Coordinates of C-alpha atoms and ligand atoms in Angstrom, one line a residue:
M274 CA 15.2 -1.9 -19.7
D275 CA 12.7 1.8 -21.3
K276 CA 11.3 4.4 -19.5
Y277 CA 8.6 2.7 -17.7
S278 CA 10.1 -0.8 -16.6
R279 CA 10.4 1.0 -12.7
Q280 CA 6.7 1.1 -12.6
E281 CA 5.7 -2.1 -14.3
A282 CA 4.0 -3.2 -10.9
L283 CA 2.6 0.5 -10.0
V284 CA 0.2 1.0 -13.2
A285 CA -1.5 0.3 -16.4
Q286 CA 0.8 2.4 -18.5
D287 CA -1.6 1.8 -21.3
V288 CA -4.5 3.4 -19.4
L289 CA -2.5 6.3 -19.0
A290 CA -1.2 6.4 -22.4
D291 CA -4.4 6.7 -23.9
A292 CA -6.4 9.6 -20.9
T293 CA -7.3 12.8 -22.2
V294 CA -5.9 14.6 -19.2
E295 CA -7.3 18.6 -19.1
V296 CA -5.3 20.6 -16.6
A297 CA -6.9 24.3 -15.2
G298 CA -5.2 27.3 -14.1
T299 CA -1.8 28.3 -13.9
G300 CA -0.8 28.0 -10.5
P301 CA 2.1 27.4 -9.1
A302 CA 1.9 23.6 -8.7
V303 CA 1.3 23.9 -12.0
T304 CA 4.9 23.1 -14.1
Y305 CA 5.2 20.3 -11.1
L306 CA 2.1 18.6 -12.3
L307 CA 2.8 19.1 -15.7
Q308 CA 6.4 17.4 -15.3
C309 CA 4.5 14.6 -13.9
L310 CA 3.0 13.6 -16.2
A311 CA 5.1 13.6 -18.7
M312 CA 7.3 11.5 -16.5
L313 CA 4.4 9.1 -15.9
G314 CA 4.0 8.3 -19.4
V315 CA 0.1 10.4 -19.5
A316 CA -1.0 11.4 -23.3
T317 CA 1.2 9.6 -24.6
R318 CA -0.2 7.2 -27.1
H319 CA -4.6 8.6 -28.1
G320 CA -5.0 10.3 -25.1
T321 CA -3.9 13.8 -24.8
I322 CA -3.5 16.8 -22.2
H323 CA -5.2 19.8 -22.5
L324 CA -4.2 23.6 -21.1
R325 CA -7.4 25.6 -19.9
G326 CA -6.8 29.0 -19.0
A327 CA -3.4 29.7 -20.1
D328 CA -3.1 31.9 -22.3
R329 CA -1.9 34.9 -20.3
T330 CA 1.7 36.0 -20.5
A331 CA 4.2 33.9 -18.4
T332 CA 5.7 35.9 -15.8
R333 CA 9.1 36.2 -13.6
D334 CA 7.4 34.4 -10.4
D335 CA 6.3 31.4 -13.2
V336 CA 10.1 30.9 -13.9
A337 CA 11.3 31.8 -10.3
N338 CA 10.0 28.5 -8.3
Q339 CA 10.1 26.5 -10.5
F340 CA 12.4 23.4 -12.8
L341 CA 10.4 23.4 -16.2
L342 CA 10.0 27.2 -17.5
R343 CA 13.3 29.2 -18.6
P344 CA 14.5 32.3 -17.8
D345 CA 13.6 33.1 -21.5
D346 CA 10.0 32.1 -21.5
V347 CA 9.2 35.1 -19.6
G348 CA 6.6 37.6 -21.7
E349 CA 6.4 34.7 -23.8
P350 CA 2.7 33.3 -24.2
L351 CA 2.8 30.5 -20.7
G352 CA 0.6 27.7 -22.9
A353 CA 2.4 28.3 -25.8
V354 CA 5.6 27.6 -23.1
L355 CA 4.2 24.2 -21.6
V356 CA 3.9 23.2 -24.4
R357 CA 7.4 23.3 -25.7
R358 CA 9.0 22.3 -22.3
V359 CA 6.6 19.0 -22.2
H360 CA 7.8 18.1 -25.5
D361 CA 11.5 19.0 -24.1
L362 CA 10.9 16.4 -21.7
D363 CA 9.2 14.2 -23.8
P364 CA 8.0 14.5 -27.1
A365 CA 5.9 11.7 -27.6
V366 CA 3.0 13.8 -25.0
N367 CA 1.1 15.1 -26.8
I368 CA -0.3 18.3 -25.4
E369 CA -2.2 21.4 -26.6
A370 CA -2.5 24.7 -25.2
G371 CA -6.7 26.4 -25.9
G372 CA -9.7 24.2 -27.4
S373 CA -11.6 21.5 -24.9
P374 CA -11.3 18.3 -26.0
A375 CA -14.8 16.2 -27.6
H376 CA -14.0 14.1 -24.4
R377 CA -12.5 14.0 -21.2
S378 CA -11.4 11.2 -19.1
L379 CA -10.5 13.5 -16.0
T380 CA -10.4 17.6 -15.5
V381 CA -7.5 18.6 -12.8
A382 CA -7.3 22.7 -11.1
T383 CA -4.8 24.1 -10.3
P384 CA -5.6 27.9 -9.3
A385 CA -3.4 30.9 -9.6
A386 CA -4.9 33.1 -6.6
G387 CA -8.7 34.3 -8.0
E388 CA -8.6 31.8 -11.0
S389 CA -10.5 29.5 -8.5
A390 CA -13.9 30.9 -9.2
G391 CA -14.0 31.3 -12.9
I392 CA -12.3 27.9 -13.9
A393 CA -15.2 26.1 -11.7
A394 CA -18.0 28.8 -13.8
D395 CA -16.0 26.7 -16.5
G396 CA -16.8 23.0 -16.2
S397 CA -16.5 20.4 -13.5
V398 CA -13.1 19.9 -11.7
D399 CA -12.7 16.2 -10.4
V400 CA -9.8 17.5 -8.2
W401 CA -8.2 20.7 -7.3
G402 CA -5.1 21.5 -5.6
Q403 CA -4.1 25.1 -3.8
V404 CA -0.3 25.8 -2.8
G405 CA -1.5 28.3 0.3
R406 CA 0.8 30.2 2.3
T407 CA 2.1 26.9 4.9
A408 CA -0.2 23.8 3.5
V409 CA -1.4 22.4 0.4
T410 CA -5.1 21.5 -0.2
I411 CA -6.2 18.6 -2.1
G412 CA -9.8 17.5 -3.1
P413 CA -12.9 17.7 -5.2
E414 CA -14.1 21.1 -4.1
P415 CA -11.8 23.9 -4.8
G416 CA -9.5 25.0 -1.5
P417 CA -8.8 28.9 0.1
D418 CA -7.0 30.8 -2.4
G419 CA -3.1 30.6 -2.1
P420 CA -0.7 33.6 -1.3
A421 CA -0.5 36.0 -4.2
T422 CA 3.2 36.3 -3.7
P423 CA 5.8 33.5 -3.6
N424 CA 7.5 32.9 0.1
V425 CA 9.5 30.1 1.2
L426 CA 7.9 27.2 1.0
T427 CA 6.5 27.9 -2.4
P428 CA 8.6 26.0 -4.3
A429 CA 8.5 22.7 -2.2
L430 CA 4.4 22.8 -1.7
S431 CA 4.3 23.5 -5.1
C432 CA 6.6 20.4 -5.7
V433 CA 3.9 18.3 -3.1
C434 CA 0.7 19.4 -4.7
G435 CA 1.6 18.6 -8.1
G436 CA 3.2 15.4 -7.2
L437 CA 0.1 14.9 -4.7
L438 CA -2.5 15.8 -8.4
A439 CA -0.5 13.6 -10.3
Q440 CA -1.4 10.6 -7.8
A441 CA -4.8 11.7 -8.2
V442 CA -4.8 11.7 -11.8
I443 CA -3.8 8.1 -11.9
R444 CA -6.3 7.1 -8.8
G445 CA -9.0 9.2 -11.0
L446 CA -8.6 7.2 -14.1
G447 CA -8.4 3.5 -12.5
A448 CA -5.0 2.9 -13.3
V449 CA -3.2 1.4 -9.9
I450 CA -2.2 -1.9 -9.9
S451 CA -3.3 -3.7 -6.1
G452 CA -1.2 -6.6 -7.5
P453 CA 0.2 -9.4 -7.6
A454 CA 3.4 -8.6 -10.4
V455 CA 5.5 -10.9 -11.0
L456 CA 9.5 -9.3 -10.5
S457 CA 12.0 -12.2 -10.9
G458 CA 10.3 -15.4 -11.5
W459 CA 8.2 -14.3 -7.9
T460 CA 5.0 -13.4 -7.0
E461 CA 4.9 -10.1 -5.4
E462 CA 2.3 -9.9 -3.8
R463 CA 3.8 -8.3 -1.1
L464 CA 2.6 -9.6 2.1
W465 CA 3.6 -8.6 5.4
L466 CA 4.0 -10.7 8.3
R467 CA 4.4 -9.8 11.9
Q468 CA 5.6 -12.1 14.3
P469 CA 8.1 -11.4 17.5
G470 CA 11.9 -12.0 16.2
I471 CA 11.5 -13.1 12.6
G472 CA 13.3 -10.3 11.4
R473 CA 16.1 -10.3 14.1
H474 CA 16.1 -13.7 13.2
A475 CA 15.8 -14.4 9.6
L476 CA 18.1 -11.7 9.3
A477 CA 20.8 -13.9 11.6
I478 CA 20.0 -17.4 9.1
G479 CA 22.1 -15.0 6.5
K480 CA 21.1 -16.8 3.7
D481 CA 18.6 -15.9 0.9
A482 CA 15.1 -16.0 1.1
P483 CA 14.6 -18.4 4.0
A484 CA 11.5 -20.4 3.4
L485 CA 9.3 -19.5 5.5
N486 CA 7.8 -22.2 7.9
G487 CA 11.3 -23.2 9.3
V488 CA 12.2 -19.9 10.6
L489 CA 8.6 -19.7 11.9
A490 CA 9.3 -23.3 13.9
E491 CA 12.5 -21.6 15.3
V492 CA 11.3 -18.2 16.6
A493 CA 7.5 -19.6 17.3
G494 CA 7.9 -23.7 17.7
P495 CA 6.6 -25.9 14.8
A496 CA 3.0 -26.3 16.3
V497 CA 2.4 -22.1 15.0
A498 CA 4.4 -23.1 11.7
A499 CA 2.1 -25.8 11.2
G500 CA -0.3 -23.8 11.4
F501 CA 0.4 -21.1 8.9
R502 CA -0.2 -22.1 5.4
T503 CA -0.2 -20.5 2.0
L504 CA -2.0 -21.0 -0.7
L505 CA -1.8 -20.1 -4.9
D506 CA -4.4 -20.6 -6.3
G507 CA -5.4 -23.6 -4.3
E508 CA -2.5 -25.5 -4.4
P509 CA -0.3 -25.6 -1.4
A510 CA 3.0 -23.3 -1.7
E511 CA 6.2 -22.6 0.7
A512 CA 6.3 -19.1 0.8
R513 CA 9.9 -17.4 1.0
I514 CA 10.8 -14.3 3.4
T515 CA 12.0 -12.0 0.5
M516 CA 12.7 -9.0 2.6
V517 CA 13.0 -7.9 6.1
V518 CA 11.1 -4.1 7.6
D519 CA 11.8 -5.0 10.8
D520 CA 13.1 -6.9 14.3
D521 CA 9.8 -8.2 14.2
T522 CA 8.1 -7.9 10.3
V523 CA 8.6 -9.2 7.2
V524 CA 7.4 -9.5 3.6
I525 CA 6.7 -13.1 2.5
S526 CA 6.7 -14.0 -0.9
L527 CA 5.5 -16.8 -3.1
P528 CA 7.7 -18.3 -6.3
L529 CA 5.8 -19.3 -9.0
P530 CA 4.9 -23.2 -10.0
A531 CA 7.9 -23.6 -11.9
A532 CA 5.7 -25.3 -15.0
T533 CA 5.0 -21.7 -15.2
R534 CA 7.4 -19.6 -15.4
G535 CA 8.3 -16.8 -17.3
V536 CA 4.1 -16.7 -17.4
T537 CA 2.6 -12.5 -17.3
V538 CA 0.5 -12.7 -14.2
R539 CA -2.4 -9.9 -14.9
P540 CA -2.5 -7.4 -12.7
N541 CA -6.1 -6.5 -11.1
R542 CA -6.5 -2.4 -11.2
L543 CA -8.2 -1.0 -8.3
P544 CA -11.2 0.7 -9.5
A545 CA -11.4 4.8 -10.7
Q546 CA -11.3 6.5 -7.3
A547 CA -12.7 10.6 -6.7
A548 CA -10.5 12.4 -4.9
R549 CA -9.7 12.5 -1.0
A550 CA -9.9 15.9 0.3
L551 CA -6.6 16.5 2.0
T552 CA -4.3 18.5 4.0
W553 CA -1.1 19.1 4.3
S554 CA 1.7 21.6 6.3
P555 CA 5.6 20.9 6.6
F556 CA 4.3 22.2 10.5
A557 CA 2.2 20.1 13.3
L558 CA 1.3 24.0 14.8
P559 CA -1.3 26.4 13.5
D560 CA -0.1 30.3 12.1
V561 CA 3.2 29.7 11.5
A562 CA 5.6 32.8 9.9
V563 CA 7.3 32.1 7.6
P564 CA 9.5 34.3 5.5
D565 CA 9.7 35.3 1.9
R566 CA 13.5 33.9 1.3
L567 CA 15.8 31.4 2.6
P568 CA 18.8 33.1 5.1
A569 CA 22.4 32.5 4.0
S570 CA 22.6 28.0 4.4
R571 CA 24.7 25.5 3.5
V572 CA 22.7 21.9 2.6
V573 CA 24.9 18.6 1.9
M574 CA 22.6 16.9 -1.3
V575 CA 23.5 12.7 0.0
G576 CA 21.6 10.5 -2.7
A577 CA 20.8 12.7 -6.7
G578 CA 18.7 9.6 -7.6
A579 CA 14.8 9.9 -7.5
L580 CA 14.2 12.0 -4.3
G581 CA 17.4 14.2 -4.8
S582 CA 16.3 15.0 -7.8
W583 CA 12.9 16.5 -6.7
A584 CA 14.3 17.4 -3.6
G585 CA 17.0 18.8 -4.2
A586 CA 15.6 20.9 -8.0
A587 CA 12.6 22.1 -5.1
L588 CA 15.8 23.9 -3.4
A589 CA 17.1 25.0 -5.7
A590 CA 14.3 26.9 -7.5
T591 CA 13.8 28.5 -3.8
P592 CA 14.5 32.2 -3.2
A593 CA 17.8 32.3 -1.2
D594 CA 20.4 34.4 -0.1
E595 CA 23.2 32.0 -0.1
L596 CA 22.8 29.4 -1.0
H597 CA 25.6 26.2 -0.3
L598 CA 24.9 23.4 -1.6
C599 CA 27.2 20.0 -1.3
V600 CA 25.7 16.5 -3.5
V601 CA 27.0 13.7 -3.5
D602 CA 26.1 10.8 -5.3
M603 CA 27.8 6.8 -5.5
D604 CA 26.3 6.1 -9.0
G605 CA 27.5 6.1 -12.5
E606 CA 25.7 6.9 -15.4
V607 CA 22.3 8.2 -16.2
E608 CA 20.2 4.5 -17.4
P609 CA 16.9 4.8 -19.2
H610 CA 15.1 3.7 -16.5
N611 CA 16.0 6.7 -14.4
L612 CA 13.8 8.5 -16.5
N613 CA 10.8 7.7 -15.6
R614 CA 10.6 9.6 -11.9
Q615 CA 13.8 11.5 -11.7
A616 CA 13.9 14.6 -12.3
L617 CA 17.1 16.3 -13.3
Y618 CA 17.7 14.2 -16.1
T619 CA 16.3 14.1 -19.9
R620 CA 16.3 11.1 -22.7
A621 CA 20.1 13.7 -24.0
D622 CA 21.9 12.1 -19.9
L623 CA 22.2 8.9 -21.4
G624 CA 25.4 7.5 -20.9
K625 CA 26.9 10.9 -18.8
P626 CA 28.0 10.7 -15.0
K627 CA 25.0 11.2 -12.6
A628 CA 26.9 13.6 -10.2
Q629 CA 27.6 15.9 -12.7
R630 CA 24.5 16.4 -14.7
A631 CA 23.0 16.7 -10.8
A632 CA 25.6 19.7 -10.3
E633 CA 24.6 21.4 -14.4
R634 CA 21.1 21.3 -14.1
L635 CA 20.8 23.2 -10.7
T636 CA 22.7 25.5 -11.6
A637 CA 20.7 25.9 -14.8
I638 CA 17.9 26.7 -12.3
N639 CA 20.3 29.1 -9.8
P640 CA 23.0 30.5 -11.4
K641 CA 23.4 31.2 -8.0
I642 CA 23.5 28.6 -6.2
R643 CA 27.7 27.7 -4.6
L644 CA 27.6 24.3 -5.9
T645 CA 30.2 20.9 -4.3
G646 CA 29.1 17.7 -6.3
V647 CA 31.7 14.4 -4.2
Q648 CA 31.0 11.7 -6.3
T649 CA 31.4 8.6 -3.3
V650 CA 30.0 5.8 -1.6
V651 CA 29.0 6.4 1.7
D652 CA 29.8 3.2 4.0
V653 CA 31.2 3.0 7.2
H654 CA 34.8 3.0 6.1
A655 CA 33.8 7.4 5.1
R656 CA 32.4 7.7 8.2
D657 CA 34.8 5.9 9.8
Q658 CA 37.8 8.3 8.8
L659 CA 35.4 11.5 8.1
L660 CA 34.8 11.3 12.1
G661 CA 38.2 11.0 12.3
D662 CA 38.5 7.6 14.2
E663 CA 41.0 5.6 11.3
V664 CA 43.4 7.5 9.2
L665 CA 42.8 5.7 5.6
L666 CA 47.6 5.3 4.3
G667 CA 47.2 7.5 1.1
V668 CA 49.9 5.7 -0.9
D669 CA 47.8 3.5 -3.1
P670 CA 46.3 6.1 -5.4
V671 CA 43.2 5.3 -6.1
I672 CA 42.4 5.4 -1.7
A673 CA 44.3 8.4 -2.2
D674 CA 42.1 9.5 -4.3
Q675 CA 38.5 8.2 -2.3
Q676 CA 40.2 10.3 0.7
R677 CA 40.6 13.6 -1.1
R678 CA 36.1 13.0 -1.8
V679 CA 35.4 12.0 1.2
D680 CA 38.0 15.0 2.8
T681 CA 36.1 17.4 0.5
L682 CA 32.7 16.5 2.4
G683 CA 33.8 15.9 5.1
A684 CA 34.5 19.9 5.1
A685 CA 31.4 20.6 3.4
L686 CA 29.6 18.7 6.6
R687 CA 31.4 19.8 9.3
S688 CA 30.1 23.3 8.0
A689 CA 26.5 22.5 6.9
D690 CA 22.9 23.3 8.3
A691 CA 21.4 20.8 7.5
L692 CA 21.4 17.8 5.5
L693 CA 19.1 16.3 2.9
S694 CA 19.2 12.3 2.9
C695 CA 18.1 10.7 -0.3
P696 CA 20.0 8.0 -1.1
D697 CA 18.5 4.1 -1.9
N698 CA 19.9 2.2 0.4
Q699 CA 19.9 1.6 4.8
Q700 CA 23.5 1.5 5.1
T701 CA 24.1 5.3 3.8
R702 CA 21.0 6.4 6.2
W703 CA 22.9 4.5 9.3
V704 CA 26.0 6.1 8.4
L705 CA 24.1 9.4 8.2
N706 CA 22.4 8.8 11.2
C707 CA 26.0 8.8 12.6
L708 CA 27.6 11.0 11.3
T709 CA 24.4 14.0 12.5
E710 CA 24.7 12.7 15.8
R711 CA 27.7 13.2 16.1
L712 CA 28.3 16.5 14.3
G713 CA 25.1 17.7 15.5
I714 CA 23.5 18.5 12.5
P715 CA 19.7 18.4 11.2
W716 CA 18.6 16.5 8.8
V717 CA 16.0 15.6 7.2
N718 CA 15.4 11.7 5.5
G719 CA 13.3 10.2 3.0
A720 CA 12.4 6.5 1.2
V721 CA 9.7 5.7 -0.8
D722 CA 9.4 2.2 -2.2
G723 CA 6.1 1.9 -4.6
F724 CA 3.4 4.4 -4.4
V725 CA 4.6 4.3 0.0
G726 CA 6.5 7.1 1.5
R727 CA 8.6 8.2 4.7
V728 CA 10.1 11.2 5.5
H729 CA 12.4 11.5 9.5
V730 CA 13.3 14.9 10.4
C731 CA 15.7 14.7 13.2
D732 CA 17.2 17.0 15.3
P733 CA 20.1 16.2 17.6
K734 CA 20.5 19.6 19.3
D735 CA 16.8 18.0 20.2
D736 CA 14.7 15.6 22.5
G737 CA 13.1 14.1 19.1
R738 CA 14.0 11.0 18.0
C739 CA 17.1 9.8 15.1
V740 CA 16.2 7.8 12.3
V741 CA 17.3 4.7 14.0
C742 CA 14.8 5.7 16.9
W743 CA 13.0 5.3 13.9
L744 CA 13.6 2.6 11.9
G745 CA 14.4 0.0 14.9
R746 CA 17.3 -1.8 16.1
S747 CA 17.6 -4.1 12.9
V748 CA 19.1 -1.0 11.1
A749 CA 21.8 -0.4 13.3
L750 CA 22.6 -4.2 14.0
D751 CA 23.0 -5.4 10.1
P752 CA 23.5 -1.6 8.4
A753 CA 25.1 -3.6 6.0
R754 CA 21.4 -4.7 4.5
R755 CA 20.6 -3.6 1.4
S756 CA 17.1 -1.0 1.7
C757 CA 14.6 -3.4 -0.9
T758 CA 15.6 -5.8 -1.5
D759 CA 17.1 -6.8 1.7
I760 CA 18.1 -11.4 0.9
T761 CA 17.2 -12.1 -2.4
G762 CA 19.8 -9.7 -3.9
P763 CA 19.6 -6.4 -6.2
V764 CA 16.3 -6.6 -7.8
P765 CA 15.0 -3.5 -8.7
V766 CA 12.7 -1.4 -6.6
P767 CA 9.2 -0.3 -8.3
S768 CA 9.3 3.2 -8.3
I769 CA 7.2 6.1 -10.4
A770 CA 7.3 9.9 -10.1
T771 CA 4.3 11.1 -7.7
A772 CA 5.9 8.7 -4.4
A773 CA 9.1 10.6 -5.6
A774 CA 7.9 14.1 -6.3
I775 CA 5.6 14.3 -2.8
I776 CA 8.7 12.6 -0.7
G777 CA 11.0 14.8 -1.5
G778 CA 9.3 18.3 -1.9
V779 CA 7.7 17.1 1.5
Q780 CA 12.0 16.8 2.0
A781 CA 12.6 20.5 1.6
A782 CA 10.1 21.4 3.0
T783 CA 10.4 20.5 6.3
L784 CA 14.3 20.9 5.7
I785 CA 13.5 24.9 4.9
A786 CA 11.5 24.9 7.8
E787 CA 13.8 24.5 9.8
L788 CA 16.3 26.4 8.1
T789 CA 14.1 29.5 9.0
G790 CA 13.8 29.2 12.8
N791 CA 11.2 27.3 12.1
A792 CA 12.0 23.6 14.3
A793 CA 10.4 23.9 17.3
A794 CA 7.5 24.1 14.9
V795 CA 8.1 21.1 12.1
A796 CA 5.8 17.8 12.0
R797 CA 9.2 14.9 12.3
F798 CA 7.6 11.8 10.1
H799 CA 5.4 11.9 6.8
A800 CA 3.7 9.0 5.9
L801 CA 2.5 8.9 2.0
N802 CA 0.4 6.1 0.5
G803 CA -0.3 7.0 -2.6
A804 CA -2.8 4.7 -3.5
D805 CA -4.8 5.5 -1.6
G806 CA -4.1 8.9 -2.0
D807 CA -2.8 10.0 1.3
L808 CA -0.1 12.2 3.0
T809 CA 0.1 12.9 7.2
G810 CA 2.4 14.4 8.9
Y811 CA 2.8 13.4 12.9
R812 CA 5.0 15.6 15.6
A813 CA 5.7 12.4 16.5
A814 CA 6.5 11.2 20.2
D815 CA 10.3 12.3 21.7
R816 CA 12.6 10.0 21.6
D817 CA 14.3 6.5 23.9
P818 CA 17.5 6.9 24.6
G819 CA 18.0 4.0 26.5
E820 CA 16.2 2.2 23.7
C821 CA 17.6 3.6 20.5
P822 CA 21.3 1.5 19.4
A823 CA 22.2 5.3 17.8
H824 CA 22.4 6.4 21.4
L825 CA 23.8 3.8 22.8
L826 CA 26.9 4.2 20.7
E827 CA 26.8 7.6 20.9
A828 CA 27.9 6.9 24.5
T829 CA 30.6 4.6 23.9
P830 CA 31.6 4.9 20.5
T831 CA 33.4 2.2 18.9
R832 CA 35.8 1.3 16.1
S833 CA 34.7 -1.1 12.8
Ligands
ZN1187 ZN1 17.9 7.5 18.0

């Protein structure tokens, strides 16, 4: 599998590779934007990335709030070091500082304080992205100038801004694929179907990809099932349920006729779209005061993949008095298909253990971080050991070793101020929900699937919702189900750098807001729809303890 295999179903790779994109300005989001563009494969064939207005010298602030540039770049010409660091990421990217392209596909501006007027006078701009004191502004017109001095939110907001700008580039180039795309022999049209009880029933059957009509007949009656027909190219086709979203929602897919297996379905591309104006903030309330630095904090981060890479790195780049970070990952080695979105790893890391490389990279970003790396699966057994419900006998050396790892995680959790949840499966989210509810730790959960992403901010110490309140009872009733490919098995979920950067950045920003005394002002739910260029935060309703099984379980703890 090559670097771009996970984004095949999402973007037209040749359109990105041949695009000529001008990047104007040297605001704090510029490194995050360039990192996203390089990971996406922009300008890797006939296209070029041109840097405009990067002829000043790199300062300590440029280097401090990001993870593309390095400390020894301070004092060098900024444009030249940006070119060098992008080439370190991927030598295939054509990128130049200075000069102006004969033709350009798109111009993106991300100004530092005071640069907006000069950029506007220099030529037309398709999309502006600015990092403010507590918010990110994106749109076809320049927004208010950002703060002259960075604050505690600057790195996380820059990460969100860079991701949103890169997403605007994909949309502006007309490179978004609207489907269908073929994954593992199924047409993944991703049709969502709602019918009371259908998700619950599909899980109860416990069969791989059950036929829609049979399940529909059982939950809604034969008349409803008979009235629902699926056609593929005008011919009747048997729809199968390939994913359970919640109790009442499933995703259905249509199999290709046997005679056409192996053919490529030509993807539809959405037309080029103008930048959409939006303002995003981790806060639901206005005028929140934020400090310049993070107070001494202890954070546990579970998952060092797509989301953990961006959230962990943005957190590491945040000015802090003292940060203890415990990184937990269950994965093995860095693989080629990780490199299109997992910002902590490069080609040089292929084949190396992920947890170890993540710890080394995060330490390189901020040598003052106190890092612990734990390689373990966070499953129901680990939960029981962490909560003291079950004591494993440490006779078997493998079990004893796992027990030691879970003990290390337990110690980190018990002293943690907050937890970042960045796993790739629902079981881990469910276990983390149990642990944080019981231990009273605020936590931020993130999830991405293609261009779509969600962030839940949960604090057991107030009346807000937990993740099970959000995602529905099916998560709790069948916690072993996989997140993205629930019934069909381990089919790779499409994933891309823009959604990972945006959602990872949103996670870091909301976590920092929690850690800096602003929990009451934080928006609890954030929804990304990248293909539409939308990111919205919601204050959200409070929990209903009578409805959520996690809270019912909380009242009567049970052994597994
Ligand atoms: Zn709940």
